[in-house]
Amino acid sequence: PQDGKIVYYDDEELDRFAGREPDSYLPEEIDEFQDVLITLRPEDVVGWARSIQLRGLNLPPMVHDELLMIVNEQRANS
């Protein structure tokens, strides 16, 4: 949905990281983001990226890069 409504992808627990600086995550916290990312269905990746943004979450740099790679791959294949 484009209406600014937040959609959750079974990842409500990530909300506790709202406002955190991207470089401040511990390895196990980064794993939480990666676990969500790798379990998303391909058609949900862009929606999840929007959800993260609307919720004020700054992705750890490694996860942000992975997300961009997946989105760019999907665009190239569509």
C-alpha atoms as a printed R data frame, in Angstrom:
   type eleno elety resid chain resno      x       y       z
1  ATOM     1    CA   PRO     A     1  0.000   0.000   0.000
2  ATOM     2    CA   GLN     A     2  1.231   3.463  -0.922
3  ATOM     3    CA   ASP     A     3 -0.907   5.245   1.661
4  ATOM     4    CA   GLY     A     4  1.768   5.462   4.348
5  ATOM     5    CA   LYS     A     5  0.109   2.717   6.375
6  ATOM     6    CA   ILE     A     6  2.694   0.562   8.086
7  ATOM     7    CA   VAL     A     7  2.623  -3.087   7.110
8  ATOM     8    CA   TYR     A     8  4.401  -5.595   9.313
9  ATOM     9    CA   TYR     A     9  6.157  -8.694   8.000
10 ATOM    10    CA   ASP     A    10  6.149 -10.662  11.242
11 ATOM    11    CA   ASP     A    11  8.954  -8.329  12.392
12 ATOM    12    CA   GLU     A    12  7.353  -6.151  15.067
13 ATOM    13    CA   GLU     A    13 10.272  -6.893  17.387
14 ATOM    14    CA   LEU     A    14 12.511  -4.721  15.180
15 ATOM    15    CA   ASP     A    15 10.594  -1.602  16.271
16 ATOM    16    CA   ARG     A    16 12.711  -1.454  19.413
17 ATOM    17    CA   PHE     A    17 15.588  -0.316  17.164
18 ATOM    18    CA   ALA     A    18 13.755   2.791  15.903
19 ATOM    19    CA   GLY     A    19 16.099   5.756  15.776
20 ATOM    20    CA   ARG     A    20 19.256   3.679  16.259
21 ATOM    21    CA   GLU     A    21 22.325   4.702  14.292
22 ATOM    22    CA   PRO     A    22 23.159   2.225  11.505
23 ATOM    23    CA   ASP     A    23 26.672   1.585  12.841
24 ATOM    24    CA   SER     A    24 25.586   0.968  16.436
25 ATOM    25    CA   TYR     A    25 24.148  -2.541  16.081
26 ATOM    26    CA   LEU     A    26 25.644  -5.569  17.773
27 ATOM    27    CA   PRO     A    27 26.260  -8.688  15.649
28 ATOM    28    CA   GLU     A    28 23.254 -10.522  17.119
29 ATOM    29    CA   GLU     A    29 21.022  -7.506  16.390
30 ATOM    30    CA   ILE     A    30 22.237  -7.445  12.783
31 ATOM    31    CA   ASP     A    31 21.313 -11.139  12.608
32 ATOM    32    CA   GLU     A    32 17.726 -10.279  13.569
33 ATOM    33    CA   PHE     A    33 17.412  -7.960  10.553
34 ATOM    34    CA   GLN     A    34 19.062 -10.505   8.274
35 ATOM    35    CA   ASP     A    35 16.766 -13.268   9.496
36 ATOM    36    CA   VAL     A    36 13.733 -11.211   8.485
37 ATOM    37    CA   LEU     A    37 15.264 -10.245   5.140
38 ATOM    38    CA   ILE     A    38 16.134 -13.799   4.120
39 ATOM    39    CA   THR     A    39 12.705 -15.139   5.074
40 ATOM    40    CA   LEU     A    40 10.763 -12.559   3.034
41 ATOM    41    CA   ARG     A    41  8.999 -13.680  -0.106
42 ATOM    42    CA   PRO     A    42 10.516 -11.914  -3.142
43 ATOM    43    CA   GLU     A    43  7.305  -9.943  -3.705
44 ATOM    44    CA   ASP     A    44  7.482  -8.594  -0.127
45 ATOM    45    CA   VAL     A    45 11.013  -7.169  -0.240
46 ATOM    46    CA   VAL     A    46 10.070  -3.715  -1.566
47 ATOM    47    CA   GLY     A    47  7.157  -3.474   0.864
48 ATOM    48    CA   TRP     A    48  9.432  -4.421   3.740
49 ATOM    49    CA   ALA     A    49 11.913  -1.713   2.726
50 ATOM    50    CA   ARG     A    50  9.040   0.806   2.823
51 ATOM    51    CA   SER     A    51  7.842  -0.538   6.181
52 ATOM    52    CA   ILE     A    52 11.332  -0.170   7.680
53 ATOM    53    CA   GLN     A    53 11.500   3.419   6.458
54 ATOM    54    CA   LEU     A    54  8.043   4.362   7.765
55 ATOM    55    CA   ARG     A    55  8.892   2.880  11.155
56 ATOM    56    CA   GLY     A    56 12.031   5.004  11.545
57 ATOM    57    CA   LEU     A    57 14.405   2.064  11.450
58 ATOM    58    CA   ASN     A    58 17.955   2.533  10.195
59 ATOM    59    CA   LEU     A    59 19.210  -0.742   8.804
60 ATOM    60    CA   PRO     A    60 22.682  -1.940   9.692
61 ATOM    61    CA   PRO     A    61 24.926  -1.136   6.675
62 ATOM    62    CA   MET     A    62 25.401  -4.792   5.716
63 ATOM    63    CA   VAL     A    63 21.647  -5.458   5.705
64 ATOM    64    CA   HIS     A    64 20.968  -2.208   3.843
65 ATOM    65    CA   ASP     A    65 23.417  -3.264   1.120
66 ATOM    66    CA   GLU     A    66 21.849  -6.735   0.874
67 ATOM    67    CA   LEU     A    67 18.388  -5.193   0.593
68 ATOM    68    CA   LEU     A    68 19.513  -2.851  -2.194
69 ATOM    69    CA   MET     A    69 21.121  -5.737  -4.040
70 ATOM    70    CA   ILE     A    70 17.905  -7.794  -3.882
71 ATOM    71    CA   VAL     A    71 15.722  -4.850  -4.997
72 ATOM    72    CA   ASN     A    72 18.070  -4.024  -7.897
73 ATOM    73    CA   GLU     A    73 18.157  -7.682  -8.939
74 ATOM    74    CA   GLN     A    74 14.362  -7.822  -8.929
75 ATOM    75    CA   ARG     A    75 14.131  -4.660 -11.040
76 ATOM    76    CA   ALA     A    76 16.637  -6.041 -13.539
77 ATOM    77    CA   ASN     A    77 14.620  -9.252 -13.869
78 ATOM    78    CA   SER     A    78 11.224  -7.623 -14.312
